Amino acid sequence: MEPQARTLVDISGSHAALAGRADMVLERARWAAEVFQRYDRESTMAIADAVAAAAHDSAERFADWAVRETGFGVAAHKKLKNQLTSRPLVDFYRNDDYVNPRIDEARKIVEIPRPAGVILALTPSTNPIATLNYKVLISLMTRNAIVISPHPAARECSVDAARALGEAAMDAGAPDGAIQIIENPGIPLVEELMVSPKTSVILATGGTAMVRSAYSSSNPAIGVGPGNAPVFVDSTADIDKAAKRIVESKSFDNSALCTNESVLITLEDVDARLRRSFKQAKAYICDADDVDRLRRYLFHDRGFNIECIGRDAAWIAQECGIRVPDGTLVLLAPIAQIGVEEPLSREKLCPVLAYHVVKRRNQAITQARAVLRLAGAGHSAAVHAMDEQVAMAFASAVEAYRVVVNTPCTQGAAGFQTALAPTFTVGTGFYGRSSIGENIGPGHLVHWTRLAYNSDASEYFGNYRGLKPGFSGPLPEAPSDGVPGSNGYRARRAEADAGVFSGVTREELRRMIAEELRAVLRK
Amino acid sequence: MSEAKLEFLDRSRAFWNPGKTQDWQDMGVDLVIDRREGYYLFDMDGRRLIDLHLNGGTYNLGHRNPELVEALKAGSARFDMGNHHFPALARTALAEALAACAPAPNMVYTAYGSGGGEAIDIAIKTARHAKQRRKIVSIVKAYHGHTGLALKTGDDRFSKLFLSEDTLGEFVQVPFNDLNAMEDALRGRDVAAVIMETIPATYGFPMPQEGYLPNVKKLCEKYDALYIADEVQTGLMRCGELWACTKYGIEPDIMVTGKGIGGGMYPIACTCIGEHCGGWLTEDGFGHISTGGGAELGCIVAMKVLEIVQRPEVRTMVRYVSDYMRAGLDRIMTEYPDFFIGIRQHGVVMGLEFNHEQGAKPVMKNLYDNGVWAIFSTLDPRVLQFKPGLLMTQADCEEVLRRVEIGIGLARDEVMGRHRKSA
């Protein structure tokens, strides 16, 4: 008979067990982070590149898997997102150095990067792999350890993807435990992870409840609220292009990204032309009855029907009993009001775009502000206009920290057709009750220790060029005395001298190396 | 020292153990442990100590590990010690859990003691029954406990006092790392078993030379003796694998685990027995009886211990703690090369060697004064036992190294004088 390890007394749901599990994962990450800080830039970037390559290579496999597991989105688009969040992401930051000190001779200040330590990353079901890739890579580039807590609906693909990235990282020399994932992420366990003093910062992407919970944890948090992007199409816009771009944006991964346009606002004198352009761009314009059906289907008493997240337009139309032409990419739903009484003016993570016509530009701005007041404060907005005064007026009025101009908002606000930082965590800033108002990147995972000299011009400033902290790399492996093959251990001298004062002179180094060589030769 | 502590020490002398109580005062260690948590001990006067003694791995997972406390609490809602005669749910469950992770594939049985010594006695009795011989070979300065048979395997430091040393020539001791002596002892084919701590703890962790342990096992096979692995201090991940003997490529016939297996929460020890030498369990299952051995509450705790130590995170952390401590100690060794002369290490089993025959005692005292509790090796006081916990945090490791550097420096000055030879 085979022996089985059985549980007679199950404590797995107890606070002690949950806290114990969380603590163990986080402490392993803390060790990894501590060792990671000893790495120089070259080895850091080699790890990031290796992991990015692994993510890139498996982009398609995990895109298919994510769609299969969650039912959200379009596999081809997810593949693209998975790719964008791998090699191109690392390339985007390649010239930013988060490892070596920065010297500002004019201000007599030297800045030394200090990684956060342990990043607790919450990843969503809508963009599970792209978000995971992105959070892993910005953590690695900054020599942080990351613990990923995936959305339960995307657990399986996330666990597999994280394991693959973890292996790639280890193969490239990353410290053991630099990438970990919670395999059974129940809410109580995630809460333990969030409140642990061993978590340095929570990087929360997901639903409002979870993001608020991250902020309530007492730990530093970078959380992002939901989106609900208003898009204004002005009379000065290139109407055909605007329609095309909006359709491209809304149909990209079927609007599973929170940067997708939610409510379109345009002017009376643009309305007819814009509708024609939309039709050409394969958008279907709903009649009043269709809109009723859509409204009832998309919004329950409990809120948005998550069944529709990332579903394509034809599927949604069919579910609602709306007949649409073949190849329809987006459903346009004209609405007369914006606000609490019109659910369609809320966030819709599907290719349904509310369509609202106003009389004047300033009314468009008022309505756009109302959209964001309803939901999505601090997130994204878009404007299509050739007149920069219009863009300026719109952008300075709406409470969004990124307003993309003449660009698909889904991609543009996330930094994929604009020069904004490519991200899967859009900082919703103070408007969105968040700590950061820009696209989150590696820079947010590092703080800097500043050596500041006396600013008096007559006071001396040191020559810091070429000076670096003691990058001593991975810990040397301790011996297992007596185990076959372990006889070779000798204390690494560089290690012996590394420490707070690692100012070993060249001469001393030369002497040490010579000594070691002599010792080897004597053997 | 507080009035309260002075008075308490008087009571300890009066009612518990006058000699031991006084010896500690004479060594300058006036510790009376009160509160304890994680790897911290708090003296009754409130002073904090980081525990690197861990009672030989008993507190591998920390003092009052919350998961173990919870397991014990939850277990006591259903179980007590149990009845030692009957098939018992928890006892069998733990035996299965041990069989599933044992260092040899046929190690299917577990017999229970309430402590390591008793489990060693069971191991020796089992071997004697299996081989129908009385002779047991151990190493000089061995330490396997204080019970009847275990005591006789060890140094006479503990047996003579009680007139309990072997007088019949049934317990033979040979020097550690000496294969010729071992072969001489076994050659007569009259030995039931060799009993071997994978790394002798109380002897200051002298490390087996490469090939020594596997060759001892080979000699056992050659001369038809059993190999008993005493994994009380080296098992449960302390050497980076669940059982240290695995690292040396040994599949023992019998293995004993104790101390840490009870997590410091409920005393229990286990003798894991290969099917080929567990004949008495079939022949006369009532042959060995222990009311307290394998108490079911202890089994519940032990199962939790086994589950925890086999988590992948623990493996990583043991690696980090051993590498980090070693790197730090190597550095400290270069500061005091005339005094701190060696490190014996396998995982988080470490012995620090000092250049003085009693060198570890002043180090112990100065570490104690600096907030670290680590104990000298009774049978080799040149060596300090340095035993960090499996789950030690980086912050605590750094804290230990900071204090150890200071403590060793002070001890060196006491022993060798303030003037330093230029290195």
Short mmCIF file of N, CA and C in Angstrom, two decimals, chain A residues 184-291:
data_model
loop_
_atom_site.label_atom_id
_atom_site.label_comp_id
_atom_site.label_asym_id
_atom_site.label_seq_id
_atom_site.Cartn_x
_atom_site.Cartn_y
_atom_site.Cartn_z
N ASN A 184 -2.93 29.61 -5.16
CA ASN A 184 -4.33 29.55 -4.77
C ASN A 184 -4.76 30.85 -4.12
N PRO A 185 -4.99 31.85 -4.96
CA PRO A 185 -5.19 33.19 -4.42
C PRO A 185 -6.61 33.45 -3.92
N GLY A 186 -6.93 32.98 -2.75
CA GLY A 186 -8.21 33.35 -2.15
C GLY A 186 -8.12 34.73 -1.52
N ILE A 187 -9.25 35.37 -1.33
CA ILE A 187 -9.24 36.73 -0.77
C ILE A 187 -8.55 36.79 0.60
N PRO A 188 -8.83 35.86 1.52
CA PRO A 188 -8.16 35.97 2.84
C PRO A 188 -6.64 35.90 2.74
N LEU A 189 -6.14 35.07 1.84
CA LEU A 189 -4.68 34.97 1.69
C LEU A 189 -4.12 36.26 1.08
N VAL A 190 -4.83 36.78 0.09
CA VAL A 190 -4.36 38.02 -0.55
C VAL A 190 -4.35 39.15 0.47
N GLU A 191 -5.34 39.16 1.35
CA GLU A 191 -5.36 40.20 2.39
C GLU A 191 -4.16 40.07 3.32
N GLU A 192 -3.80 38.84 3.65
CA GLU A 192 -2.61 38.65 4.49
C GLU A 192 -1.36 39.17 3.78
N LEU A 193 -1.28 38.90 2.49
CA LEU A 193 -0.12 39.38 1.73
C LEU A 193 -0.08 40.90 1.73
N MET A 194 -1.26 41.49 1.60
CA MET A 194 -1.31 42.95 1.49
C MET A 194 -0.94 43.65 2.81
N VAL A 195 -1.34 43.06 3.92
CA VAL A 195 -1.07 43.76 5.19
C VAL A 195 0.30 43.42 5.78
N SER A 196 0.99 42.45 5.19
CA SER A 196 2.26 42.03 5.79
C SER A 196 3.30 43.16 5.74
N PRO A 197 4.03 43.34 6.83
CA PRO A 197 5.11 44.34 6.79
C PRO A 197 6.23 43.94 5.85
N LYS A 198 6.20 42.72 5.36
CA LYS A 198 7.24 42.29 4.43
C LYS A 198 6.92 42.67 2.99
N THR A 199 5.74 43.18 2.74
CA THR A 199 5.40 43.70 1.42
C THR A 199 5.89 45.15 1.36
N SER A 200 6.70 45.46 0.35
CA SER A 200 7.22 46.84 0.25
C SER A 200 6.22 47.76 -0.42
N VAL A 201 5.62 47.29 -1.49
CA VAL A 201 4.62 48.11 -2.17
C VAL A 201 3.66 47.19 -2.93
N ILE A 202 2.41 47.57 -2.94
CA ILE A 202 1.41 46.79 -3.66
C ILE A 202 1.15 47.47 -4.99
N LEU A 203 1.23 46.69 -6.05
CA LEU A 203 0.98 47.20 -7.38
C LEU A 203 -0.35 46.59 -7.81
N ALA A 204 -1.42 47.35 -7.62
CA ALA A 204 -2.75 46.76 -7.74
C ALA A 204 -3.43 47.18 -9.04
N THR A 205 -3.74 46.21 -9.86
CA THR A 205 -4.52 46.45 -11.07
C THR A 205 -5.72 45.52 -10.99
N GLY A 206 -6.89 46.09 -11.05
CA GLY A 206 -8.07 45.23 -10.97
C GLY A 206 -9.28 46.01 -10.52
N GLY A 207 -10.20 45.32 -9.91
CA GLY A 207 -11.46 45.93 -9.52
C GLY A 207 -11.29 46.95 -8.40
N THR A 208 -12.27 47.83 -8.29
CA THR A 208 -12.20 48.91 -7.31
C THR A 208 -12.06 48.37 -5.89
N ALA A 209 -12.81 47.33 -5.55
CA ALA A 209 -12.80 46.82 -4.18
C ALA A 209 -11.39 46.38 -3.81
N MET A 210 -10.76 45.70 -4.76
CA MET A 210 -9.42 45.18 -4.50
C MET A 210 -8.41 46.33 -4.39
N VAL A 211 -8.56 47.31 -5.26
CA VAL A 211 -7.63 48.44 -5.23
C VAL A 211 -7.79 49.22 -3.92
N ARG A 212 -9.04 49.43 -3.51
CA ARG A 212 -9.26 50.15 -2.25
C ARG A 212 -8.70 49.35 -1.10
N SER A 213 -8.86 48.06 -1.16
CA SER A 213 -8.35 47.20 -0.12
C SER A 213 -6.82 47.31 -0.04
N ALA A 214 -6.19 47.42 -1.19
CA ALA A 214 -4.72 47.60 -1.21
C ALA A 214 -4.35 48.89 -0.49
N TYR A 215 -5.14 49.95 -0.77
CA TYR A 215 -4.83 51.23 -0.13
C TYR A 215 -5.12 51.20 1.37
N SER A 216 -6.02 50.34 1.79
CA SER A 216 -6.37 50.28 3.21
C SER A 216 -5.43 49.37 3.98
N SER A 217 -4.48 48.77 3.28
CA SER A 217 -3.68 47.73 3.91
C SER A 217 -2.68 48.27 4.92
N SER A 218 -2.41 49.56 4.88
CA SER A 218 -1.37 50.22 5.67
C SER A 218 0.01 50.11 5.01
N ASN A 219 0.09 49.41 3.91
CA ASN A 219 1.34 49.37 3.15
C ASN A 219 1.28 50.38 2.00
N PRO A 220 2.45 50.84 1.53
CA PRO A 220 2.44 51.69 0.35
C PRO A 220 1.76 50.95 -0.81
N ALA A 221 0.96 51.66 -1.57
CA ALA A 221 0.25 51.01 -2.67
C ALA A 221 0.23 51.92 -3.88
N ILE A 222 0.33 51.30 -5.04
CA ILE A 222 0.10 52.01 -6.29
C ILE A 222 -1.08 51.30 -6.91
N GLY A 223 -2.22 51.91 -6.79
CA GLY A 223 -3.43 51.24 -7.26
C GLY A 223 -4.05 52.06 -8.37
N VAL A 224 -4.77 51.39 -9.21
CA VAL A 224 -5.42 52.12 -10.28
C VAL A 224 -6.91 51.86 -10.21
N GLY A 225 -7.65 52.94 -10.37
CA GLY A 225 -9.10 52.82 -10.36
C GLY A 225 -9.58 52.41 -11.73
N PRO A 226 -10.87 52.22 -11.87
CA PRO A 226 -11.43 51.82 -13.16
C PRO A 226 -11.36 52.97 -14.16
N GLY A 227 -11.48 52.63 -15.42
CA GLY A 227 -11.53 53.65 -16.45
C GLY A 227 -12.98 53.91 -16.85
N ASN A 228 -13.18 54.93 -17.64
CA ASN A 228 -14.49 55.21 -18.25
C ASN A 228 -14.28 56.38 -19.20
N ALA A 229 -13.44 56.11 -20.19
CA ALA A 229 -12.88 57.22 -20.96
C ALA A 229 -13.91 57.92 -21.85
N PRO A 230 -14.07 59.22 -21.70
CA PRO A 230 -14.86 59.98 -22.66
C PRO A 230 -13.98 60.31 -23.87
N VAL A 231 -14.59 60.28 -25.04
CA VAL A 231 -13.84 60.70 -26.22
C VAL A 231 -14.66 61.78 -26.92
N PHE A 232 -14.00 62.88 -27.18
CA PHE A 232 -14.68 64.00 -27.84
C PHE A 232 -14.21 64.10 -29.28
N VAL A 233 -15.21 64.07 -30.20
CA VAL A 233 -14.86 64.28 -31.61
C VAL A 233 -15.33 65.68 -32.00
N ASP A 234 -14.36 66.53 -32.23
CA ASP A 234 -14.63 67.95 -32.50
C ASP A 234 -14.88 68.17 -34.00
N SER A 235 -15.46 69.30 -34.29
CA SER A 235 -15.74 69.60 -35.70
C SER A 235 -14.47 69.79 -36.51
N THR A 236 -13.37 70.10 -35.82
CA THR A 236 -12.11 70.28 -36.57
C THR A 236 -11.40 68.95 -36.81
N ALA A 237 -11.97 67.86 -36.33
CA ALA A 237 -11.29 66.57 -36.49
C ALA A 237 -11.37 66.08 -37.92
N ASP A 238 -10.46 65.20 -38.29
CA ASP A 238 -10.60 64.44 -39.53
C ASP A 238 -11.57 63.31 -39.21
N ILE A 239 -12.82 63.49 -39.61
CA ILE A 239 -13.90 62.64 -39.10
C ILE A 239 -13.71 61.18 -39.49
N ASP A 240 -13.32 60.96 -40.75
CA ASP A 240 -13.11 59.57 -41.20
C ASP A 240 -12.06 58.86 -40.34
N LYS A 241 -10.95 59.57 -40.16
CA LYS A 241 -9.85 58.99 -39.39
C LYS A 241 -10.28 58.76 -37.95
N ALA A 242 -11.01 59.72 -37.42
CA ALA A 242 -11.44 59.60 -36.02
C ALA A 242 -12.28 58.34 -35.85
N ALA A 243 -13.25 58.14 -36.76
CA ALA A 243 -14.12 56.97 -36.65
C ALA A 243 -13.30 55.69 -36.75
N LYS A 244 -12.39 55.68 -37.72
CA LYS A 244 -11.56 54.49 -37.90
C LYS A 244 -10.75 54.17 -36.65
N ARG A 245 -10.16 55.22 -36.10
CA ARG A 245 -9.31 55.03 -34.92
C ARG A 245 -10.13 54.54 -33.72
N ILE A 246 -11.31 55.10 -33.59
CA ILE A 246 -12.13 54.71 -32.44
C ILE A 246 -12.57 53.25 -32.59
N VAL A 247 -12.91 52.86 -33.82
CA VAL A 247 -13.30 51.47 -34.03
C VAL A 247 -12.09 50.55 -33.79
N GLU A 248 -10.95 50.98 -34.27
CA GLU A 248 -9.73 50.18 -34.05
C GLU A 248 -9.49 50.01 -32.55
N SER A 249 -9.71 51.07 -31.81
CA SER A 249 -9.48 51.06 -30.38
C SER A 249 -10.49 50.18 -29.65
N LYS A 250 -11.77 50.38 -29.97
CA LYS A 250 -12.83 49.64 -29.27
C LYS A 250 -12.78 48.14 -29.57
N SER A 251 -12.36 47.81 -30.80
CA SER A 251 -12.37 46.39 -31.16
C SER A 251 -11.06 45.72 -30.75
N PHE A 252 -10.08 46.51 -30.33
CA PHE A 252 -8.82 45.91 -29.92
C PHE A 252 -9.04 45.11 -28.63
N ASP A 253 -8.82 43.82 -28.74
CA ASP A 253 -9.07 42.88 -27.63
C ASP A 253 -10.49 43.09 -27.07
N ASN A 254 -11.39 43.50 -27.98
CA ASN A 254 -12.80 43.71 -27.60
C ASN A 254 -12.95 44.58 -26.34
N SER A 255 -12.11 45.61 -26.26
CA SER A 255 -12.22 46.60 -25.18
C SER A 255 -11.93 46.06 -23.78
N ALA A 256 -11.13 44.99 -23.72
CA ALA A 256 -10.80 44.44 -22.39
C ALA A 256 -9.80 45.32 -21.64
N LEU A 257 -9.21 46.29 -22.32
CA LEU A 257 -8.31 47.21 -21.62
C LEU A 257 -9.11 48.37 -21.05
N CYS A 258 -8.71 48.80 -19.86
CA CYS A 258 -9.48 49.84 -19.18
C CYS A 258 -9.28 51.21 -19.82
N THR A 259 -8.40 51.29 -20.80
CA THR A 259 -8.20 52.58 -21.47
C THR A 259 -9.13 52.76 -22.67
N ASN A 260 -10.04 51.81 -22.87
CA ASN A 260 -10.90 51.92 -24.06
C ASN A 260 -11.93 53.04 -23.92
N GLU A 261 -12.32 53.62 -25.06
CA GLU A 261 -13.32 54.70 -25.04
C GLU A 261 -14.65 54.13 -24.56
N SER A 262 -15.31 54.89 -23.70
CA SER A 262 -16.57 54.40 -23.15
C SER A 262 -17.75 55.22 -23.66
N VAL A 263 -17.57 56.52 -23.68
CA VAL A 263 -18.66 57.40 -24.12
C VAL A 263 -18.12 58.39 -25.15
N LEU A 264 -18.72 58.39 -26.31
CA LEU A 264 -18.31 59.35 -27.33
C LEU A 264 -19.20 60.58 -27.24
N ILE A 265 -18.58 61.73 -27.31
CA ILE A 265 -19.34 62.98 -27.30
C ILE A 265 -18.97 63.74 -28.56
N THR A 266 -20.01 64.18 -29.26
CA THR A 266 -19.70 64.97 -30.46
C THR A 266 -20.73 66.09 -30.60
N LEU A 267 -20.53 66.89 -31.63
CA LEU A 267 -21.37 68.09 -31.82
C LEU A 267 -22.44 67.81 -32.86
N GLU A 268 -23.53 68.58 -32.77
CA GLU A 268 -24.66 68.37 -33.69
C GLU A 268 -24.23 68.43 -35.14
N ASP A 269 -23.34 69.41 -35.44
CA ASP A 269 -22.99 69.57 -36.85
C ASP A 269 -21.99 68.51 -37.33
N VAL A 270 -21.55 67.66 -36.42
CA VAL A 270 -20.63 66.60 -36.83
C VAL A 270 -21.38 65.27 -36.93
N ASP A 271 -22.47 65.19 -36.17
CA ASP A 271 -23.19 63.94 -35.95
C ASP A 271 -23.39 63.10 -37.22
N ALA A 272 -24.01 63.68 -38.22
CA ALA A 272 -24.37 62.91 -39.41
C ALA A 272 -23.14 62.37 -40.12
N ARG A 273 -22.12 63.23 -40.26
CA ARG A 273 -20.90 62.80 -40.94
C ARG A 273 -20.21 61.69 -40.16
N LEU A 274 -20.22 61.86 -38.86
CA LEU A 274 -19.52 60.89 -38.01
C LEU A 274 -20.21 59.53 -38.09
N ARG A 275 -21.55 59.54 -38.09
CA ARG A 275 -22.28 58.26 -38.20
C ARG A 275 -21.92 57.55 -39.50
N ARG A 276 -21.86 58.32 -40.58
CA ARG A 276 -21.53 57.71 -41.87
C ARG A 276 -20.14 57.08 -41.81
N SER A 277 -19.23 57.83 -41.22
CA SER A 277 -17.85 57.30 -41.14
C SER A 277 -17.79 56.04 -40.29
N PHE A 278 -18.56 56.05 -39.23
CA PHE A 278 -18.57 54.87 -38.36
C PHE A 278 -19.10 53.66 -39.11
N LYS A 279 -20.18 53.90 -39.86
CA LYS A 279 -20.74 52.78 -40.63
C LYS A 279 -19.69 52.19 -41.56
N GLN A 280 -18.95 53.09 -42.20
CA GLN A 280 -17.91 52.61 -43.11
C GLN A 280 -16.83 51.83 -42.37
N ALA A 281 -16.63 52.24 -41.13
CA ALA A 281 -15.57 51.58 -40.34
C ALA A 281 -16.08 50.32 -39.63
N LYS A 282 -17.26 49.87 -40.03
CA LYS A 282 -17.85 48.62 -39.51
C LYS A 282 -18.36 48.74 -38.08
N ALA A 283 -18.87 49.91 -37.77
CA ALA A 283 -19.60 50.05 -36.51
C ALA A 283 -21.09 49.97 -36.83
N TYR A 284 -21.86 49.39 -35.96
CA TYR A 284 -23.30 49.31 -36.15
C TYR A 284 -23.95 50.33 -35.23
N ILE A 285 -24.84 51.15 -35.81
CA ILE A 285 -25.47 52.19 -35.01
C ILE A 285 -26.85 51.71 -34.57
N CYS A 286 -27.02 51.56 -33.27
CA CYS A 286 -28.24 50.98 -32.72
C CYS A 286 -29.41 51.96 -32.82
N ASP A 287 -30.60 51.40 -32.97
CA ASP A 287 -31.80 52.24 -32.86
C ASP A 287 -32.25 52.21 -31.40
N ALA A 288 -33.33 52.91 -31.11
CA ALA A 288 -33.76 53.07 -29.72
C ALA A 288 -34.05 51.72 -29.07
N ASP A 289 -34.68 50.85 -29.84
CA ASP A 289 -35.01 49.52 -29.31
C ASP A 289 -33.75 48.71 -29.01
N ASP A 290 -32.79 48.80 -29.95
CA ASP A 290 -31.50 48.11 -29.73
C ASP A 290 -30.84 48.61 -28.45
N VAL A 291 -30.88 49.92 -28.26
CA VAL A 291 -30.22 50.51 -27.10
C VAL A 291 -30.87 50.00 -25.83
#
